[in-house]
Coordinates of C-alpha atoms (C1' of nucleotides) in Angstrom, one line a residue:
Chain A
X29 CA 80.4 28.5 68.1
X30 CA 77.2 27.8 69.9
X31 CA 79.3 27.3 73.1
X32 CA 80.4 31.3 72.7
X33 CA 77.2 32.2 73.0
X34 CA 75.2 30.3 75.6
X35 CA 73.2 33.0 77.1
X36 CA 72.4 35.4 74.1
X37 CA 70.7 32.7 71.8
X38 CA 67.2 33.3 74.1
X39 CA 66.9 36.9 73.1
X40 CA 67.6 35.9 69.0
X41 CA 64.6 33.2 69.5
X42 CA 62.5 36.3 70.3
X43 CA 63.4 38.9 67.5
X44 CA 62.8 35.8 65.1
X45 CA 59.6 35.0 66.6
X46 CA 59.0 38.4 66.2
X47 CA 59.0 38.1 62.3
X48 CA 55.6 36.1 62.3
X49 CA 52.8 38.7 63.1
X50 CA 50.7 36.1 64.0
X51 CA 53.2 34.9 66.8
X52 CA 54.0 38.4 67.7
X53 CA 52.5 39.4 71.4
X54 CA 50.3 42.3 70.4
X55 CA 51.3 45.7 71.4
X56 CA 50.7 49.3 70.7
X57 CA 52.5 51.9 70.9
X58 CA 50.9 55.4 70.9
X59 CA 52.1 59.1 71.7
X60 CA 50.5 61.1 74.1
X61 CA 50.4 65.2 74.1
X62 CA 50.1 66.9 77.1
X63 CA 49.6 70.2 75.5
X64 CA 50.5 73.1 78.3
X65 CA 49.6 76.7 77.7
X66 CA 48.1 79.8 79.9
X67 CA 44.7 80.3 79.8
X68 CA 43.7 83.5 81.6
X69 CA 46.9 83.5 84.1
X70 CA 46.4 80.0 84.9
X71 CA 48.6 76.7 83.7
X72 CA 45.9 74.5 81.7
X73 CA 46.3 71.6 79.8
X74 CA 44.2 70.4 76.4
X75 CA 42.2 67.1 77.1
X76 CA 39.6 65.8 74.3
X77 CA 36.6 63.9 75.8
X78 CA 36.0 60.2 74.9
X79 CA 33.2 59.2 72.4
X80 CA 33.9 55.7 72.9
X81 CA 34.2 53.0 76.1
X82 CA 36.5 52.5 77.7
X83 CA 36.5 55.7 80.0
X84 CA 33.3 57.2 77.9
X85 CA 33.2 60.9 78.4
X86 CA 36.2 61.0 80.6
X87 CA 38.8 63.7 79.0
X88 CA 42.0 62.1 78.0
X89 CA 45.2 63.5 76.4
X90 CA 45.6 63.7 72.9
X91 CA 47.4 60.9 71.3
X92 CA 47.2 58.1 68.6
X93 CA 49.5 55.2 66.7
X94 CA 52.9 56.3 66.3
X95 CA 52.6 55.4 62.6
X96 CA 55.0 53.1 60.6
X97 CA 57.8 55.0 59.2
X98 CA 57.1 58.1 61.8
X99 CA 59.7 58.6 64.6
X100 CA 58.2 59.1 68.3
X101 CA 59.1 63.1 67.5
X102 CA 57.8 63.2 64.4
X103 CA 54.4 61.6 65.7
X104 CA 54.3 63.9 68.4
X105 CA 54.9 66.8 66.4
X106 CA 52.1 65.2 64.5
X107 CA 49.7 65.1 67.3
X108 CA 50.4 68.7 68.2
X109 CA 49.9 70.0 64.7
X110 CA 46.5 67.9 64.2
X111 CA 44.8 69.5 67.7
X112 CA 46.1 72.2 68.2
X113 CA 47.7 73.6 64.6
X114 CA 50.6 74.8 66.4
X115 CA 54.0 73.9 64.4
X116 CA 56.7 75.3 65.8
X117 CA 56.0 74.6 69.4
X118 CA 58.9 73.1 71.9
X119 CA 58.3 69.9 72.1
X120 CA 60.4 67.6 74.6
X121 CA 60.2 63.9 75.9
X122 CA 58.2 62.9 79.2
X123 CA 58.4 59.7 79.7
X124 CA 57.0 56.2 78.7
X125 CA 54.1 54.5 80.1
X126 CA 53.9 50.6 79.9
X127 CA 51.9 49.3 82.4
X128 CA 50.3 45.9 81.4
X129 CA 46.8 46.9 82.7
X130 CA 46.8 50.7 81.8
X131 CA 44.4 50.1 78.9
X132 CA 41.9 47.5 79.4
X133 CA 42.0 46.7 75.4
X134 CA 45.6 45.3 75.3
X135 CA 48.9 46.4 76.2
X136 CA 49.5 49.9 74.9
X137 CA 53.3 51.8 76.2
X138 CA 52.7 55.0 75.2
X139 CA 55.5 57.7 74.8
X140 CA 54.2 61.1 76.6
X141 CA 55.5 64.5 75.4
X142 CA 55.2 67.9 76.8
X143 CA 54.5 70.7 74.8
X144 CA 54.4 74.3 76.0
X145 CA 52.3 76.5 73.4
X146 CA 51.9 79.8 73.3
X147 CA 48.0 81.6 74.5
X148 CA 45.7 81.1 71.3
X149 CA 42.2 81.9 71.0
X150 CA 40.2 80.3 69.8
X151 CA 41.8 78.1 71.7
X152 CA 42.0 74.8 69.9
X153 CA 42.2 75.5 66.1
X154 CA 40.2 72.9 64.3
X155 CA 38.7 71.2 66.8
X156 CA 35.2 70.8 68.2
X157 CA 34.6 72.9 71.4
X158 CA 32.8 70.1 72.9
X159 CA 35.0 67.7 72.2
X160 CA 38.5 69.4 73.4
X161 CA 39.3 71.8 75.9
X162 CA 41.4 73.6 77.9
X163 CA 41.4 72.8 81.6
X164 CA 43.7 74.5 84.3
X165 CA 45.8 71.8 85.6
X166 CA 44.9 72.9 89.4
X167 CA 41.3 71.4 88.3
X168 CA 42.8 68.2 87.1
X169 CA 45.8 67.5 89.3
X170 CA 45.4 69.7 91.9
X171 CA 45.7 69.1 95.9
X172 CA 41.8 69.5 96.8
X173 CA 41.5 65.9 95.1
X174 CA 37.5 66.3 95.4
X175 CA 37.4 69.0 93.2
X176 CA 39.6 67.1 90.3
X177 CA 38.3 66.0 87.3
X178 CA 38.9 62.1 86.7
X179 CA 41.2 61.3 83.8
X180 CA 41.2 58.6 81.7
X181 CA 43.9 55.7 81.7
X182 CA 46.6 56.9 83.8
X183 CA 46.6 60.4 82.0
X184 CA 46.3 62.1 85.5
X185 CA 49.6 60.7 86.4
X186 CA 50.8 61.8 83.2
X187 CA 49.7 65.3 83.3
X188 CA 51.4 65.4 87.0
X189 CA 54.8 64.2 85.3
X190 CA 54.4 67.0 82.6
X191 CA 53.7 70.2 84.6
X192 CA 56.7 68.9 87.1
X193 CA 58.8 68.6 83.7
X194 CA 57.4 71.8 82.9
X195 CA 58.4 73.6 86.0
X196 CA 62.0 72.4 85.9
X197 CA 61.9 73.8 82.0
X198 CA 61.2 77.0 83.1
X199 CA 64.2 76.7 85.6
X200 CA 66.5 75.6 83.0
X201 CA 65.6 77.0 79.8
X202 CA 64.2 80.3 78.3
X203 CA 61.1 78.3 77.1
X204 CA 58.9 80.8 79.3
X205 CA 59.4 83.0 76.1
X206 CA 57.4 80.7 73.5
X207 CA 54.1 81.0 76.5
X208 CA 54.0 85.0 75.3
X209 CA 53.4 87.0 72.4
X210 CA 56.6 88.9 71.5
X211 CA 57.7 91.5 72.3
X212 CA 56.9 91.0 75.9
X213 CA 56.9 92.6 78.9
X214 CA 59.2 91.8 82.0
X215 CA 56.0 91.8 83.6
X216 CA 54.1 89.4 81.5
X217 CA 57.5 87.0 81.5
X218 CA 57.5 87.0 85.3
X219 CA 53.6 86.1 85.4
X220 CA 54.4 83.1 83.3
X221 CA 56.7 81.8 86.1
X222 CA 53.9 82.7 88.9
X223 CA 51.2 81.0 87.3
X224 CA 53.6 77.3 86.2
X225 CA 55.0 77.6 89.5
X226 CA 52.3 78.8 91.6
X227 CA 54.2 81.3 93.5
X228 CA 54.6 84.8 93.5
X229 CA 57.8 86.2 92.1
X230 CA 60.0 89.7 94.0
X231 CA 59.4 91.9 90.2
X232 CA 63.0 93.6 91.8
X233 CA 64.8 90.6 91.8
X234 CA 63.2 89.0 89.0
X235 CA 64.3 91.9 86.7
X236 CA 68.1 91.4 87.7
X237 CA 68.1 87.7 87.1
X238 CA 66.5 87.5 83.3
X239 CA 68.5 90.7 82.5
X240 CA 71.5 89.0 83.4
X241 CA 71.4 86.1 81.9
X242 CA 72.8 86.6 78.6
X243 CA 70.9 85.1 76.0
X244 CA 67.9 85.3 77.5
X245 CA 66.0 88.2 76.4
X246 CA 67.0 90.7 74.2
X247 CA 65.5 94.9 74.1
X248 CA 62.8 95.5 71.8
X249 CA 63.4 99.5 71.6
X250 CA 59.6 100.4 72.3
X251 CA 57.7 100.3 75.5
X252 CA 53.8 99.3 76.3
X253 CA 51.9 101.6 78.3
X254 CA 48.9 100.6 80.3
X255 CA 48.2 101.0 83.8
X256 CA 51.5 102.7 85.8
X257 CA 54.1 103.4 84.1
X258 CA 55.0 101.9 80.8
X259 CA 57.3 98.7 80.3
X260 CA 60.0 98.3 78.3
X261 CA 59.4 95.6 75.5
X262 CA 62.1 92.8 75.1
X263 CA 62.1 89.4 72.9
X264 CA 63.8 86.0 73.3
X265 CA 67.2 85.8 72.6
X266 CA 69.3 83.1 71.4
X267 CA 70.4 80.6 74.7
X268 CA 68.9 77.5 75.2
X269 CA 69.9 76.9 78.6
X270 CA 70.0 79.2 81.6
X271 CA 73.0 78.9 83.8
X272 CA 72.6 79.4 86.7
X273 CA 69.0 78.5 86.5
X274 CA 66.2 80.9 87.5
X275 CA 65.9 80.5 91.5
X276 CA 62.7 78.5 92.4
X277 CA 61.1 80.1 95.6
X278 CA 60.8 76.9 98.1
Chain B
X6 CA 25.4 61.0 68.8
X7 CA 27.6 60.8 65.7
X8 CA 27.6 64.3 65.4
X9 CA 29.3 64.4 68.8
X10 CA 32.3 62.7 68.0
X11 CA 33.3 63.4 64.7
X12 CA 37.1 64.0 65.0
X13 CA 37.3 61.0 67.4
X14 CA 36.4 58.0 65.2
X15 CA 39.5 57.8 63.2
X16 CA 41.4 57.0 66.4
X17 CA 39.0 54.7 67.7
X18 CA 38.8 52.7 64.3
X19 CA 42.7 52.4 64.5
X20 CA 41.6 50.9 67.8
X21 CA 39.5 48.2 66.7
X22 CA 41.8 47.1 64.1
X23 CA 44.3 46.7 66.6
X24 CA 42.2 43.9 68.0
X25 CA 43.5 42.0 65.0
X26 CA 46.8 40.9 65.0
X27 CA 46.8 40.2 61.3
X28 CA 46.5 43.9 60.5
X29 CA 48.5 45.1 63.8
X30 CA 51.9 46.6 62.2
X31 CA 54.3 45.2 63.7
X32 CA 56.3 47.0 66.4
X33 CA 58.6 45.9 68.9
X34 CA 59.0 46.7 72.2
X35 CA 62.1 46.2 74.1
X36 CA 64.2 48.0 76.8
X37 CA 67.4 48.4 76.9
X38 CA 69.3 49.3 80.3
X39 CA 72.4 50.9 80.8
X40 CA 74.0 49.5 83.7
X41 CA 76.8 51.7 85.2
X42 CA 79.3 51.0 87.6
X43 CA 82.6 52.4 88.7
X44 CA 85.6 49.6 87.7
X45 CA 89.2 50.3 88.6
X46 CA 88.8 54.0 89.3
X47 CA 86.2 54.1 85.8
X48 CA 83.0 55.2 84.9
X49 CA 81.8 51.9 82.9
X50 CA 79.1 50.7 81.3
X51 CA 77.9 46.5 80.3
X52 CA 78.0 45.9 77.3
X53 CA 77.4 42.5 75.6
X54 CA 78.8 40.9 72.4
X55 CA 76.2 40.4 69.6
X56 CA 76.6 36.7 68.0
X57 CA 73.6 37.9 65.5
X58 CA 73.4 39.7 62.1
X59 CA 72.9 42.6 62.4
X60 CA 75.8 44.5 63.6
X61 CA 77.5 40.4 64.8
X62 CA 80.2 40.7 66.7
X63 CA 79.7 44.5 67.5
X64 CA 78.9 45.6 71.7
X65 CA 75.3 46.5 72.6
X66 CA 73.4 47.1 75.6
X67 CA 71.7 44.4 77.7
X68 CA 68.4 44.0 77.0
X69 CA 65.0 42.0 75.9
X70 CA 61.7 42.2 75.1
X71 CA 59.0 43.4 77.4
X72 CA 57.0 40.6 78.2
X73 CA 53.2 40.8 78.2
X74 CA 52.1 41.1 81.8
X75 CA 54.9 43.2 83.3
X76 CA 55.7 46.4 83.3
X77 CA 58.2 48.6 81.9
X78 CA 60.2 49.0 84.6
X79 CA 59.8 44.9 86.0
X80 CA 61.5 44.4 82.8
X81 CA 64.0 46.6 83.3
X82 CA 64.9 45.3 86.8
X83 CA 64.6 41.4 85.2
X84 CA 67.3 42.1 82.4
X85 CA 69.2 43.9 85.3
X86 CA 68.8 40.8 87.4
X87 CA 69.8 38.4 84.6
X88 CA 72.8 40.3 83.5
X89 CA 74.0 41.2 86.2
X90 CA 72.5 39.3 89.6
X91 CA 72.0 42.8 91.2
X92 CA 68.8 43.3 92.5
X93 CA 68.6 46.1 94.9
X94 CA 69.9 48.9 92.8
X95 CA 68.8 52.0 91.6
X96 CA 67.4 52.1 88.6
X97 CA 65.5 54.9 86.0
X98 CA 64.3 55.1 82.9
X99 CA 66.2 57.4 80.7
X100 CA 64.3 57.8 77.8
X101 CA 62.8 56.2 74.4
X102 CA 64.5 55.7 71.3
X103 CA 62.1 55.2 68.3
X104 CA 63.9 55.6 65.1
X105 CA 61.9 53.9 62.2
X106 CA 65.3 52.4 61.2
X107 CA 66.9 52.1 64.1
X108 CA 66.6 48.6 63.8
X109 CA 67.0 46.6 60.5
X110 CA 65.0 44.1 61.0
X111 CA 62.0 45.7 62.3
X112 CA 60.2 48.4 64.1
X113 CA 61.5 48.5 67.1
X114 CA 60.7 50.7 70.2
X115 CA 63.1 50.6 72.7
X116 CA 63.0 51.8 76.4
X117 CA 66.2 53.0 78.1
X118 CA 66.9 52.1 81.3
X119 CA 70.2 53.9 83.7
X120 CA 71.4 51.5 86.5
X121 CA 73.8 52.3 88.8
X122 CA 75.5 49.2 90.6
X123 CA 78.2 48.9 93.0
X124 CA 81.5 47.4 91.8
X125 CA 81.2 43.6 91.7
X126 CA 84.0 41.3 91.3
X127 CA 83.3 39.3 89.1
X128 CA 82.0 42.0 87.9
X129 CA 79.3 40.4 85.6
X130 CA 77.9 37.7 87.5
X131 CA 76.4 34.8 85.5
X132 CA 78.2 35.5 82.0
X133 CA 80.2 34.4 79.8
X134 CA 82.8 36.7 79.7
X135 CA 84.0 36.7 76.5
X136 CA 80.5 37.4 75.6
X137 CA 79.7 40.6 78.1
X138 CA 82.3 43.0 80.1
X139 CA 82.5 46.4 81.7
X140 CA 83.8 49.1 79.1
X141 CA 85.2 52.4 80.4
X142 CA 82.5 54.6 79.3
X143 CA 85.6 57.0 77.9
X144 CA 86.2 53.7 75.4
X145 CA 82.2 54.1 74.1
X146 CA 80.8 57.7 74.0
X147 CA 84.8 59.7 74.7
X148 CA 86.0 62.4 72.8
X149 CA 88.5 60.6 70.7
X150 CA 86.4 59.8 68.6
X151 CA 89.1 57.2 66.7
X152 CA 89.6 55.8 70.1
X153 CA 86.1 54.6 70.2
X154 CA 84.4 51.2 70.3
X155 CA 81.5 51.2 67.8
X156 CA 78.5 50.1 68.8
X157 CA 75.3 48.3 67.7
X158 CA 72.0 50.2 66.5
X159 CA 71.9 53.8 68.8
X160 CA 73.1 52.4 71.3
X161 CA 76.0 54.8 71.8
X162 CA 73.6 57.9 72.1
X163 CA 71.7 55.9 74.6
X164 CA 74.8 55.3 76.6
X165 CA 75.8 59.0 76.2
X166 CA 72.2 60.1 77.7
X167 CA 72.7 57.5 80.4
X168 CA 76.0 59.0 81.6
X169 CA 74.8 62.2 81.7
X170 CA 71.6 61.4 83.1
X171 CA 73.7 59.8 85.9
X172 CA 75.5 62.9 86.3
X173 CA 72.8 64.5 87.1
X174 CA 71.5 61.9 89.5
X175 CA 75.0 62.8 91.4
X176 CA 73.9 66.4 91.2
X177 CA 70.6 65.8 93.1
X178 CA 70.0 62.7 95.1
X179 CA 72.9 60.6 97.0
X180 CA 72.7 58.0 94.3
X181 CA 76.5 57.9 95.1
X182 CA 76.5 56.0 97.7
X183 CA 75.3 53.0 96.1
X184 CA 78.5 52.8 94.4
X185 CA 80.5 52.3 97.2
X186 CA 80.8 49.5 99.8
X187 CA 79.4 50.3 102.6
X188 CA 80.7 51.3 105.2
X189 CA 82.7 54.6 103.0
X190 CA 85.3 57.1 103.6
X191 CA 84.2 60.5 102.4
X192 CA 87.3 60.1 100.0
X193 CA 86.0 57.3 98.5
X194 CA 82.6 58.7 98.4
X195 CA 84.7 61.9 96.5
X196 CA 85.6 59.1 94.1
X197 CA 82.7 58.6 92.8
X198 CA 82.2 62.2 91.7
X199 CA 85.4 62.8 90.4
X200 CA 84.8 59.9 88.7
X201 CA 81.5 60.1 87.2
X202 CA 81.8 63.7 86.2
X203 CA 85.7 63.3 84.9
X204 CA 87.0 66.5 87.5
X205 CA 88.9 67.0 90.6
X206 CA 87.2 68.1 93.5
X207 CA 88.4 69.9 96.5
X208 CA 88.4 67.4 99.3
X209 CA 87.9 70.1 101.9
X210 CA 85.0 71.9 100.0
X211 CA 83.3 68.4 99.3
X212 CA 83.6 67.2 103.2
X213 CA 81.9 70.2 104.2
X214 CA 79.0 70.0 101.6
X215 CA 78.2 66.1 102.3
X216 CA 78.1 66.9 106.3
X217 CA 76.3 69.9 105.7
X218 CA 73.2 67.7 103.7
X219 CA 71.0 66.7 106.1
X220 CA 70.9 62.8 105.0
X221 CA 73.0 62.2 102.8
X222 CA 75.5 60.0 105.0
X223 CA 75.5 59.3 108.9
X224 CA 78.4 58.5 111.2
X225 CA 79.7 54.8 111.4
X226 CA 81.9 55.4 114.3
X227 CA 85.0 53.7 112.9
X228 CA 87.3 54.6 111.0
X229 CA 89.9 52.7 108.3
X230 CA 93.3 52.9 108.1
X231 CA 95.9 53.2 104.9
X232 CA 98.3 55.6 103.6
X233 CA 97.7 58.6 105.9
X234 CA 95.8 59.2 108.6
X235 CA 92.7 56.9 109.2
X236 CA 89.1 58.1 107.7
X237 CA 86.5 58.3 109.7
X238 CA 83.9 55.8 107.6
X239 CA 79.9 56.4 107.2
X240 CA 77.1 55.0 106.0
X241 CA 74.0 56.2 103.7
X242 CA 71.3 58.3 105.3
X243 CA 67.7 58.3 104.5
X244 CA 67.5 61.2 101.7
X245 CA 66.0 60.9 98.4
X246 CA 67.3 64.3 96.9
X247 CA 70.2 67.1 97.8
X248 CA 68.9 70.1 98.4
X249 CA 70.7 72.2 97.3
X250 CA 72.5 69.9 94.7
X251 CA 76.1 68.8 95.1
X252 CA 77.7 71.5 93.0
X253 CA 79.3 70.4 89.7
X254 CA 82.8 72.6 88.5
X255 CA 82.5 73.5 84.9
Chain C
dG2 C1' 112.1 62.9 111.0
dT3 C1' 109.2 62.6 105.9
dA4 C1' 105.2 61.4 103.2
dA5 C1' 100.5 61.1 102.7
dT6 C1' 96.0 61.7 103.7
dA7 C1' 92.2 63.4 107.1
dG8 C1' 90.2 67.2 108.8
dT9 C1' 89.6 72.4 110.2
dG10 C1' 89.7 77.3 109.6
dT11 C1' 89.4 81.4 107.0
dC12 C1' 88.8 84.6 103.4
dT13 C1' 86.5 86.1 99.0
dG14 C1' 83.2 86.5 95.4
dT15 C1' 78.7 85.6 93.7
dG16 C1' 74.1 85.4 93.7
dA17 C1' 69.5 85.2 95.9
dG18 C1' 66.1 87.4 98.7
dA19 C1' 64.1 91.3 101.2
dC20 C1' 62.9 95.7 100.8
dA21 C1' 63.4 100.8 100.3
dT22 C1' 63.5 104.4 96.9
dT23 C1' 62.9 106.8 92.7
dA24 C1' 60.7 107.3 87.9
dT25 C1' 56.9 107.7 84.8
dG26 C1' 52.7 107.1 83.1
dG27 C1' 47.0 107.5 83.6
dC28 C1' 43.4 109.6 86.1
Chain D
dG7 C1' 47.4 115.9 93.5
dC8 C1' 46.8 110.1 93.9
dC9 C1' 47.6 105.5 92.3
dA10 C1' 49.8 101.9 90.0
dT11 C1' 53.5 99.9 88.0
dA12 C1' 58.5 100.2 86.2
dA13 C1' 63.0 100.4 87.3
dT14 C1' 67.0 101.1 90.4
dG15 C1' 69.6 100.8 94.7
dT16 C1' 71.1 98.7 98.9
dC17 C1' 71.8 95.5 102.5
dT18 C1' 72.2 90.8 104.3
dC19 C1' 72.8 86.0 104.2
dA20 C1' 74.2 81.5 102.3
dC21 C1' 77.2 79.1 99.9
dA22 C1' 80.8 77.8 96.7
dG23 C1' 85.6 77.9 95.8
dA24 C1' 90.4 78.6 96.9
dC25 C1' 93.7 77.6 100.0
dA26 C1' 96.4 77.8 104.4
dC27 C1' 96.9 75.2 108.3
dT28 C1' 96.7 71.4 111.8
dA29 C1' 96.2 66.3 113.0
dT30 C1' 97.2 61.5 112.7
dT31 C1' 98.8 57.6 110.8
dA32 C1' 102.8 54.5 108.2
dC33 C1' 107.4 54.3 107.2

DNA sequence: GTAATAGTGTCTGTGAGACATTATGGC
DNA sequence: GCCATAATGTCTCACAGACACTATTAC
């Protein structure tokens, strides 16, 4: 018997080791929220500022333990509901972040999410205002890299991952819907596009692709007046993906 | 100063206690890679025989604990290297699997890794192999659902992600020819699509795409003889990504 | 010659992009 | 009337897909 298994019995030394807390090689594991709405026409992300060293008064992500008997999901979904009080907000899977040295306390991997919320004001339900805020994301990861704001930890690479991850959810899915109120305006869907993708959209063309691609958005019978002529009203149908995805302008 | 921070402490006292690994819960974490290859015209996937309660004598995925001064993805590319000997290979993470029981014995935390590996022969090098082999991924995560193999913990729904994560990868970067010997007949090359993705594909529609992406193979100026007329072989270019993606039927 | 595969040419449909044109409101 | 925006129409180009056709080898 032990000659079946020559190269396996390694890995069962660890998980027994890994019954003694005391032998066990301390790590954390933590969720992080990169929380993305629009905050007057521009993509911003909520960061809480740090009361404590390391990184004192850097802003950071929100995030904390992934408790015991919590999935990653669930602790996400936590997270979200604790800083922001949204509940029903997509939430998706970013990406883990292990590196030995990204926390100089001890070795935390930390599962990041990505959650697009719709506009709220106040902003940040429940929360301090000088202690969390919205910041547009040019100011954080933005190209001019002397006008950025320093993150804490490796939460700027983070926040990079999640607005990529965002843009490619916009081109795959109707999640542009949960960033405005319903019903919505054609216009006001093709401005969330413009400001996650940074490019201006053709209104013409834009029209033809989300009205014909079923499932995406459905007519409100009403229309909105304001300055021109009024727009029709719609609200987000039933697809979860868009195929063919909306076109991304190069 | 207190006054400043008063949301904030509770995370930072969970901090501090983590300094003790007494009252640290314990958690796990582990990754878990997927490695893919193409055997005897197959998608397939290594899998390894457990010799441990629980699930003994079931098929799981390669993988071990991340050790404490490496990072996620060294420790992916080390339980590559053991498994397997390949070094050089392209390899992701997929995504993180958290369930609080998706593990018996403990918390665990695991991190999914997707390789993709040129046929080897023997195809696992270093192994026992009645302990580890190459199942047809149709054998693991197929329709037939009777037909399957049954696997340990989640590890089928991580090998389900990590095929169709590596469809995609066929979609958008020339991740294809790294399962093919180099130097490659475009037919062979066709292979790999047809077999990764489970369709035919029109060998005169897919020679023009592949010439017409600038870097995704260049000329060898041979060619290689068989039944038929000779193929004209090539080698990988230099691109990272298709633009725009090779196109996948429905 | 036939079989089999490599490689080329051509036609069609779809969709993206550019942009003109018309419609409907406020002022 | 003007202005701004909504909504429609039209043209072009790129590309995917289907498939006919030619080329070159083994036998």
């Amino acid at each position: 018997m032990a000659a079946r298994r020559p190269a396996r019995v390694s890995r069962e030394r660890e998980f027994l080791a890994a019954y003694d807390p005391r032998a066990f090689p301390p790590v954390a594991v933590t969720v992080d929220v990169a929380v993305l709405t629009l905050r007057a026409g521009s993509l911003s992300v909520l960061l809480v500022q740090r009361g404590e060293p390391p990184y004192e008064g850097a802003w950071a992500l929100p995030g904390g333990f992934v408790r015991t008997d919590e999935s990653l999901d669930a602790a996400a979904a936590r997270e979200l509901a604790e800083e922001t009080g949204v509940t029903n907000a997509p939430v998706a899977q970013l990406a883990t972040y292990g590196d030995p040295d990204r926390d100089p306390r001890m070795r935390v991997v930390s599962v990041a999410y990505v959650a697009l919320v719709r506009s709220v004001d106040p902003p940040v339900a429940g929360t301090d205002a000088a202690e969390a805020r919205l910041w547009p994301v040019e100011d954080v990861v933005g190209r001019r890299r002397r006008r950025r704001t320093a993150l804490a930890f490796d939460h700027a690479r983070i926040v990079a991952d999640a607005v990529e991850r965002a843009r490619d959810m916009l081109r795959h899915t109707p999640v542009a819907t949960a960033l405005v109120d319903e019903p919505f305006t054609l216009s006001e869907l093709r401005h969330v596009y413009e400001a996650v993708w940074g490019v201006p959209l053709d209104p013409a063309n834009f029209r033809r692709k989300v009205l014909s691609t079923p499932g995406f958005v459905t007519p409100y019978d009403a229309t909105r007046g304001g300055v021109g002529r009024p727009a029709a009203l719609y609200r987000a149908a039933g697809a979860v993906t868009l195929d063919p995805p909306m076109p991304r302008p190069a």
